[in-house]
Amino acid sequence: MRIDKYLANMNVGSRKEVHQLIKKGVVAVNGKTVKTPKEKINENDVVTVNGEEIAYQKYHYFLLNKPKGVLSATEDRSQKTVISLLDSQDQYLPVGRLDKDTTGLLLLTNDGQLNHELLAPNKHVAKVYRAQITGVADEETAKTFASGMTLGDGTKLKPAKLKILKQDKENDTSEIEIEISEGKYHQIKRMFGAVGMKVTALDRRSMGNLHLPADLKRGKYVELSLDEVKNIK
């Protein structure tokens, strides 16, 4: 593998930033200063930046605050995807999907096993969303969701917890928080549609033990530590 790709994949920086580090002469392989970003390395080489060893890490986990208008996909010919928001262009996959107009927490990883563990139907991983609704959600709405709904097409849903944050009867709107343990197609939008309401904005706040940091801006991401990953598992 090329040294610039290796360092970018280990999240030392973007390819451009890595090239600058190499120009400064602070990148070394087996104690020898790297002269070109094209230099090839293997898994037995010792790579350092400013004297600090950059050990190989097989799996990476990124927590993204997904912006509106971006696809939860690896590639698309005409539209921007969540993968394009990462500095590293290695083989990462989104864990589950958020609709194009849905924002908030999205996990990206190259760990296929974790992807399976979080998405497997029998795992019942809780996901919490906040939403703006056209219509006034009330305690009857909460009871309907808590009982486990059957949608018009026969889709059966597990019980969901609805918390009403704000009601505006004059403007016929609500702000709510909802917790579900599955992820069927357009599930929350279909649930509110079934009770005569419409979701106008949807934002995922948490997934299992993973919570969206309050200071993480839209379109930005952080790499999770190994302790945080263990907490997810």
mmCIF file of C-alpha atoms in Angstrom:
data_model
loop_
_atom_site.group_PDB
_atom_site.id
_atom_site.type_symbol
_atom_site.label_atom_id
_atom_site.label_comp_id
_atom_site.label_asym_id
_atom_site.label_seq_id
_atom_site.Cartn_x
_atom_site.Cartn_y
_atom_site.Cartn_z
ATOM 1 C CA MET A 1 0.000 0.000 0.000
ATOM 2 C CA ARG A 2 1.175 3.556 -0.685
ATOM 3 C CA ILE A 3 2.278 5.473 2.388
ATOM 4 C CA ASP A 4 -0.138 8.350 1.729
ATOM 5 C CA LYS A 5 -3.116 5.994 1.461
ATOM 6 C CA TYR A 6 -2.043 4.172 4.626
ATOM 7 C CA LEU A 7 -1.801 7.368 6.670
ATOM 8 C CA ALA A 8 -5.090 8.689 5.292
ATOM 9 C CA ASN A 9 -6.797 5.399 6.157
ATOM 10 C CA MET A 10 -5.326 5.571 9.672
ATOM 11 C CA ASN A 11 -6.904 9.053 9.889
ATOM 12 C CA VAL A 12 -3.667 10.963 10.278
ATOM 13 C CA GLY A 13 -5.205 13.430 7.824
ATOM 14 C CA SER A 14 -6.579 13.804 4.334
ATOM 15 C CA ARG A 15 -4.387 12.817 1.373
ATOM 16 C CA LYS A 16 -3.496 16.491 0.918
ATOM 17 C CA GLU A 17 -2.562 16.878 4.587
ATOM 18 C CA VAL A 18 -0.491 13.685 4.484
ATOM 19 C CA HIS A 19 1.401 14.988 1.449
ATOM 20 C CA GLN A 20 2.260 18.126 3.421
ATOM 21 C CA LEU A 21 3.575 16.030 6.322
ATOM 22 C CA ILE A 22 5.774 14.077 3.918
ATOM 23 C CA LYS A 23 7.105 17.329 2.427
ATOM 24 C CA LYS A 24 8.007 18.508 5.939
ATOM 25 C CA GLY A 25 10.048 15.336 6.432
ATOM 26 C CA VAL A 26 8.198 14.188 9.546
ATOM 27 C CA VAL A 27 7.046 10.833 8.125
ATOM 28 C CA ALA A 28 9.381 7.844 8.439
ATOM 29 C CA VAL A 29 9.260 4.133 7.645
ATOM 30 C CA ASN A 30 11.553 1.874 9.663
ATOM 31 C CA GLY A 31 13.471 4.952 10.794
ATOM 32 C CA LYS A 32 14.076 6.344 7.308
ATOM 33 C CA THR A 33 12.461 9.613 6.232
ATOM 34 C CA VAL A 34 9.872 9.199 3.490
ATOM 35 C CA LYS A 35 10.640 11.240 0.357
ATOM 36 C CA THR A 36 7.563 10.511 -1.743
ATOM 37 C CA PRO A 37 3.875 9.778 -1.066
ATOM 38 C CA LYS A 38 4.150 6.916 -3.577
ATOM 39 C CA GLU A 39 6.472 4.900 -1.317
ATOM 40 C CA LYS A 40 5.091 1.396 -0.739
ATOM 41 C CA ILE A 41 4.854 -0.211 2.696
ATOM 42 C CA ASN A 42 3.679 -3.539 4.094
ATOM 43 C CA GLU A 43 2.141 -4.664 7.383
ATOM 44 C CA ASN A 44 5.563 -5.372 8.932
ATOM 45 C CA ASP A 45 6.901 -1.839 8.438
ATOM 46 C CA VAL A 46 7.036 0.614 11.347
ATOM 47 C CA VAL A 47 5.505 3.943 10.318
ATOM 48 C CA THR A 48 5.999 7.090 12.391
ATOM 49 C CA VAL A 49 4.818 10.696 12.142
ATOM 50 C CA ASN A 50 6.768 13.208 14.218
ATOM 51 C CA GLY A 51 8.323 10.241 15.993
ATOM 52 C CA GLU A 52 4.961 8.738 16.995
ATOM 53 C CA GLU A 53 4.196 5.269 15.691
ATOM 54 C CA ILE A 54 1.057 4.981 13.564
ATOM 55 C CA ALA A 55 -0.008 1.402 14.173
ATOM 56 C CA TYR A 56 -2.276 -0.392 11.761
ATOM 57 C CA GLN A 57 -5.922 -0.489 12.801
ATOM 58 C CA LYS A 58 -8.129 -2.839 10.842
ATOM 59 C CA TYR A 59 -11.521 -1.420 11.801
ATOM 60 C CA HIS A 60 -12.609 2.192 12.099
ATOM 61 C CA TYR A 61 -15.855 3.632 13.414
ATOM 62 C CA PHE A 62 -17.110 7.125 12.597
ATOM 63 C CA LEU A 63 -20.068 8.895 14.156
ATOM 64 C CA LEU A 64 -21.505 11.338 11.624
ATOM 65 C CA ASN A 65 -24.061 14.078 12.158
ATOM 66 C CA LYS A 66 -25.788 13.520 8.818
ATOM 67 C CA PRO A 67 -26.998 16.668 7.060
ATOM 68 C CA LYS A 68 -30.188 16.926 5.056
ATOM 69 C CA GLY A 69 -29.997 16.156 1.331
ATOM 70 C CA VAL A 70 -27.233 13.534 1.537
ATOM 71 C CA LEU A 71 -27.804 9.875 0.676
ATOM 72 C CA SER A 72 -27.010 7.063 3.128
ATOM 73 C CA ALA A 73 -25.150 5.178 0.425
ATOM 74 C CA THR A 74 -21.593 4.390 -0.593
ATOM 75 C CA GLU A 75 -21.853 5.943 -4.050
ATOM 76 C CA ASP A 76 -24.286 7.597 -6.414
ATOM 77 C CA ARG A 77 -23.769 8.998 -9.902
ATOM 78 C CA SER A 78 -25.668 12.217 -9.376
ATOM 79 C CA GLN A 79 -26.109 12.845 -5.637
ATOM 80 C CA LYS A 80 -23.808 13.390 -2.680
ATOM 81 C CA THR A 81 -23.401 10.470 -0.285
ATOM 82 C CA VAL A 82 -22.402 10.201 3.371
ATOM 83 C CA ILE A 83 -19.143 8.467 2.373
ATOM 84 C CA SER A 84 -18.087 11.584 0.466
ATOM 85 C CA LEU A 85 -18.140 13.488 3.775
ATOM 86 C CA LEU A 86 -15.246 11.392 5.141
ATOM 87 C CA ASP A 87 -11.633 12.430 4.577
ATOM 88 C CA SER A 88 -10.761 8.747 4.227
ATOM 89 C CA GLN A 89 -12.143 7.102 1.105
ATOM 90 C CA ASP A 90 -11.602 3.524 2.305
ATOM 91 C CA GLN A 91 -14.371 0.924 2.133
ATOM 92 C CA TYR A 92 -16.853 2.164 4.748
ATOM 93 C CA LEU A 93 -20.556 1.410 4.976
ATOM 94 C CA PRO A 94 -23.350 3.222 6.796
ATOM 95 C CA VAL A 95 -24.902 1.159 9.593
ATOM 96 C CA GLY A 96 -28.517 1.268 8.506
ATOM 97 C CA ARG A 97 -29.914 4.141 6.510
ATOM 98 C CA LEU A 98 -31.392 7.549 7.145
ATOM 99 C CA ASP A 99 -33.686 8.991 4.496
ATOM 100 C CA LYS A 100 -32.225 11.730 2.316
ATOM 101 C CA ASP A 101 -34.149 14.410 4.232
ATOM 102 C CA THR A 102 -33.497 12.888 7.690
ATOM 103 C CA THR A 103 -30.642 14.257 9.772
ATOM 104 C CA GLY A 104 -28.648 13.159 12.798
ATOM 105 C CA LEU A 105 -26.670 10.205 14.074
ATOM 106 C CA LEU A 106 -25.287 7.790 11.513
ATOM 107 C CA LEU A 107 -22.527 5.271 12.176
ATOM 108 C CA LEU A 108 -20.039 4.485 9.389
ATOM 109 C CA THR A 109 -17.654 1.551 9.655
ATOM 110 C CA ASN A 110 -15.727 -1.130 7.802
ATOM 111 C CA ASP A 111 -16.621 -3.625 10.551
ATOM 112 C CA GLY A 112 -19.196 -5.854 8.887
ATOM 113 C CA GLN A 113 -19.845 -7.850 12.057
ATOM 114 C CA LEU A 114 -20.813 -4.752 14.045
ATOM 115 C CA ASN A 115 -23.036 -3.691 11.166
ATOM 116 C CA HIS A 116 -24.839 -7.047 11.382
ATOM 117 C CA GLU A 117 -25.093 -6.955 15.190
ATOM 118 C CA LEU A 118 -26.743 -3.540 15.257
ATOM 119 C CA LEU A 119 -29.136 -4.221 12.376
ATOM 120 C CA ALA A 120 -30.178 -7.808 13.094
ATOM 121 C CA PRO A 121 -33.961 -7.897 13.738
ATOM 122 C CA ASN A 122 -33.545 -9.953 16.908
ATOM 123 C CA LYS A 123 -31.184 -7.410 18.496
ATOM 124 C CA HIS A 124 -33.907 -4.774 19.094
ATOM 125 C CA VAL A 125 -31.429 -1.895 19.247
ATOM 126 C CA ALA A 126 -33.267 1.216 20.468
ATOM 127 C CA LYS A 127 -33.166 4.295 18.236
ATOM 128 C CA VAL A 128 -34.369 7.693 19.440
ATOM 129 C CA TYR A 129 -35.541 10.432 17.071
ATOM 130 C CA ARG A 130 -36.840 13.961 17.470
ATOM 131 C CA ALA A 131 -39.367 15.232 14.972
ATOM 132 C CA GLN A 132 -41.487 18.169 13.900
ATOM 133 C CA ILE A 133 -45.036 17.098 13.133
ATOM 134 C CA THR A 134 -47.994 18.607 11.308
ATOM 135 C CA GLY A 135 -50.839 17.694 13.645
ATOM 136 C CA VAL A 136 -51.223 17.745 17.425
ATOM 137 C CA ALA A 137 -49.828 14.566 18.964
ATOM 138 C CA ASP A 138 -51.349 13.735 22.348
ATOM 139 C CA GLU A 139 -51.571 10.953 24.916
ATOM 140 C CA GLU A 140 -53.913 8.971 22.681
ATOM 141 C CA THR A 141 -51.259 9.038 19.976
ATOM 142 C CA ALA A 142 -48.712 7.808 22.515
ATOM 143 C CA LYS A 143 -51.008 4.958 23.575
ATOM 144 C CA THR A 144 -51.581 3.935 19.953
ATOM 145 C CA PHE A 145 -47.825 3.760 19.319
ATOM 146 C CA ALA A 146 -47.168 1.954 22.625
ATOM 147 C CA SER A 147 -49.683 -0.775 21.792
ATOM 148 C CA GLY A 148 -47.841 -1.821 18.611
ATOM 149 C CA MET A 149 -49.424 -0.668 15.371
ATOM 150 C CA THR A 150 -50.477 -2.506 12.248
ATOM 151 C CA LEU A 151 -50.158 -0.243 9.218
ATOM 152 C CA GLY A 152 -52.645 -0.128 6.380
ATOM 153 C CA ASP A 153 -50.563 -2.488 4.237
ATOM 154 C CA GLY A 154 -50.505 -5.080 7.014
ATOM 155 C CA THR A 155 -47.031 -4.245 8.344
ATOM 156 C CA LYS A 156 -46.909 -5.036 12.061
ATOM 157 C CA LEU A 157 -44.767 -2.805 14.250
ATOM 158 C CA LYS A 158 -43.281 -3.341 17.676
ATOM 159 C CA PRO A 159 -44.374 -0.967 20.491
ATOM 160 C CA ALA A 160 -42.814 2.497 20.321
ATOM 161 C CA LYS A 161 -42.371 5.123 23.042
ATOM 162 C CA LEU A 162 -43.662 8.591 22.205
ATOM 163 C CA LYS A 163 -42.777 11.645 24.278
ATOM 164 C CA ILE A 164 -44.548 14.914 23.469
ATOM 165 C CA LEU A 165 -42.160 17.854 23.789
ATOM 166 C CA LYS A 166 -44.403 20.644 22.537
ATOM 167 C CA GLN A 167 -47.943 21.107 21.269
ATOM 168 C CA ASP A 168 -49.057 24.118 19.224
ATOM 169 C CA LYS A 169 -52.802 23.735 18.743
ATOM 170 C CA GLU A 170 -53.149 27.133 17.077
ATOM 171 C CA ASN A 171 -50.744 26.176 14.283
ATOM 172 C CA ASP A 172 -51.608 22.453 14.392
ATOM 173 C CA THR A 173 -48.024 21.300 14.990
ATOM 174 C CA SER A 174 -46.080 19.238 17.510
ATOM 175 C CA GLU A 175 -42.515 18.509 18.545
ATOM 176 C CA ILE A 176 -41.958 14.959 19.700
ATOM 177 C CA GLU A 177 -39.361 12.385 20.666
ATOM 178 C CA ILE A 178 -39.920 8.779 19.662
ATOM 179 C CA GLU A 179 -38.050 5.580 20.455
ATOM 180 C CA ILE A 180 -38.334 2.556 18.174
ATOM 181 C CA SER A 181 -36.518 -0.782 18.217
ATOM 182 C CA GLU A 182 -36.707 -1.630 14.516
ATOM 183 C CA GLY A 183 -36.082 0.199 11.293
ATOM 184 C CA LYS A 184 -38.704 -0.539 8.684
ATOM 185 C CA TYR A 185 -38.925 1.527 5.510
ATOM 186 C CA HIS A 186 -39.998 5.118 6.329
ATOM 187 C CA GLN A 187 -41.318 3.706 9.605
ATOM 188 C CA ILE A 188 -41.800 6.872 11.655
ATOM 189 C CA LYS A 189 -43.295 8.797 8.744
ATOM 190 C CA ARG A 190 -45.711 5.930 8.071
ATOM 191 C CA MET A 191 -46.650 5.685 11.754
ATOM 192 C CA PHE A 192 -47.668 9.324 11.951
ATOM 193 C CA GLY A 193 -49.324 9.102 8.559
ATOM 194 C CA ALA A 194 -51.490 6.281 9.938
ATOM 195 C CA VAL A 195 -52.853 8.622 12.623
ATOM 196 C CA GLY A 196 -53.457 11.523 10.229
ATOM 197 C CA MET A 197 -50.253 13.471 10.856
ATOM 198 C CA LYS A 198 -47.183 14.298 8.794
ATOM 199 C CA VAL A 199 -43.502 14.380 9.730
ATOM 200 C CA THR A 200 -41.905 17.579 8.448
ATOM 201 C CA ALA A 201 -38.454 17.163 10.038
ATOM 202 C CA LEU A 202 -36.757 14.090 11.515
ATOM 203 C CA ASP A 203 -33.476 13.890 13.415
ATOM 204 C CA ARG A 204 -31.900 10.758 14.957
ATOM 205 C CA ARG A 205 -30.408 11.440 18.389
ATOM 206 C CA SER A 206 -29.207 8.048 19.571
ATOM 207 C CA MET A 207 -28.720 4.418 18.609
ATOM 208 C CA GLY A 208 -28.271 1.951 21.449
ATOM 209 C CA ASN A 209 -25.681 3.402 23.825
ATOM 210 C CA LEU A 210 -24.396 5.779 21.166
ATOM 211 C CA HIS A 211 -25.560 9.405 21.445
ATOM 212 C CA LEU A 212 -25.091 12.346 19.090
ATOM 213 C CA PRO A 213 -22.681 14.845 20.710
ATOM 214 C CA ALA A 214 -24.299 18.245 21.260
ATOM 215 C CA ASP A 215 -21.286 20.047 19.779
ATOM 216 C CA LEU A 216 -20.999 17.937 16.615
ATOM 217 C CA LYS A 217 -22.075 20.122 13.697
ATOM 218 C CA ARG A 218 -24.082 18.906 10.714
ATOM 219 C CA GLY A 219 -21.883 17.218 8.138
ATOM 220 C CA LYS A 220 -19.069 16.660 10.654
ATOM 221 C CA TYR A 221 -17.936 13.411 12.221
ATOM 222 C CA VAL A 222 -15.744 12.020 14.977
ATOM 223 C CA GLU A 223 -13.897 8.723 15.149
ATOM 224 C CA LEU A 224 -14.979 6.578 18.061
ATOM 225 C CA SER A 225 -12.466 5.289 20.585
ATOM 226 C CA LEU A 226 -12.134 1.554 21.224
ATOM 227 C CA ASP A 227 -13.880 2.020 24.589
ATOM 228 C CA GLU A 228 -16.834 3.686 22.853
ATOM 229 C CA VAL A 229 -16.990 0.855 20.328
ATOM 230 C CA LYS A 230 -16.994 -1.714 23.153
ATOM 231 C CA ASN A 231 -19.870 0.209 24.717
ATOM 232 C CA ILE A 232 -21.855 -0.104 21.470
ATOM 233 C CA LYS A 233 -21.233 -3.852 21.303
#
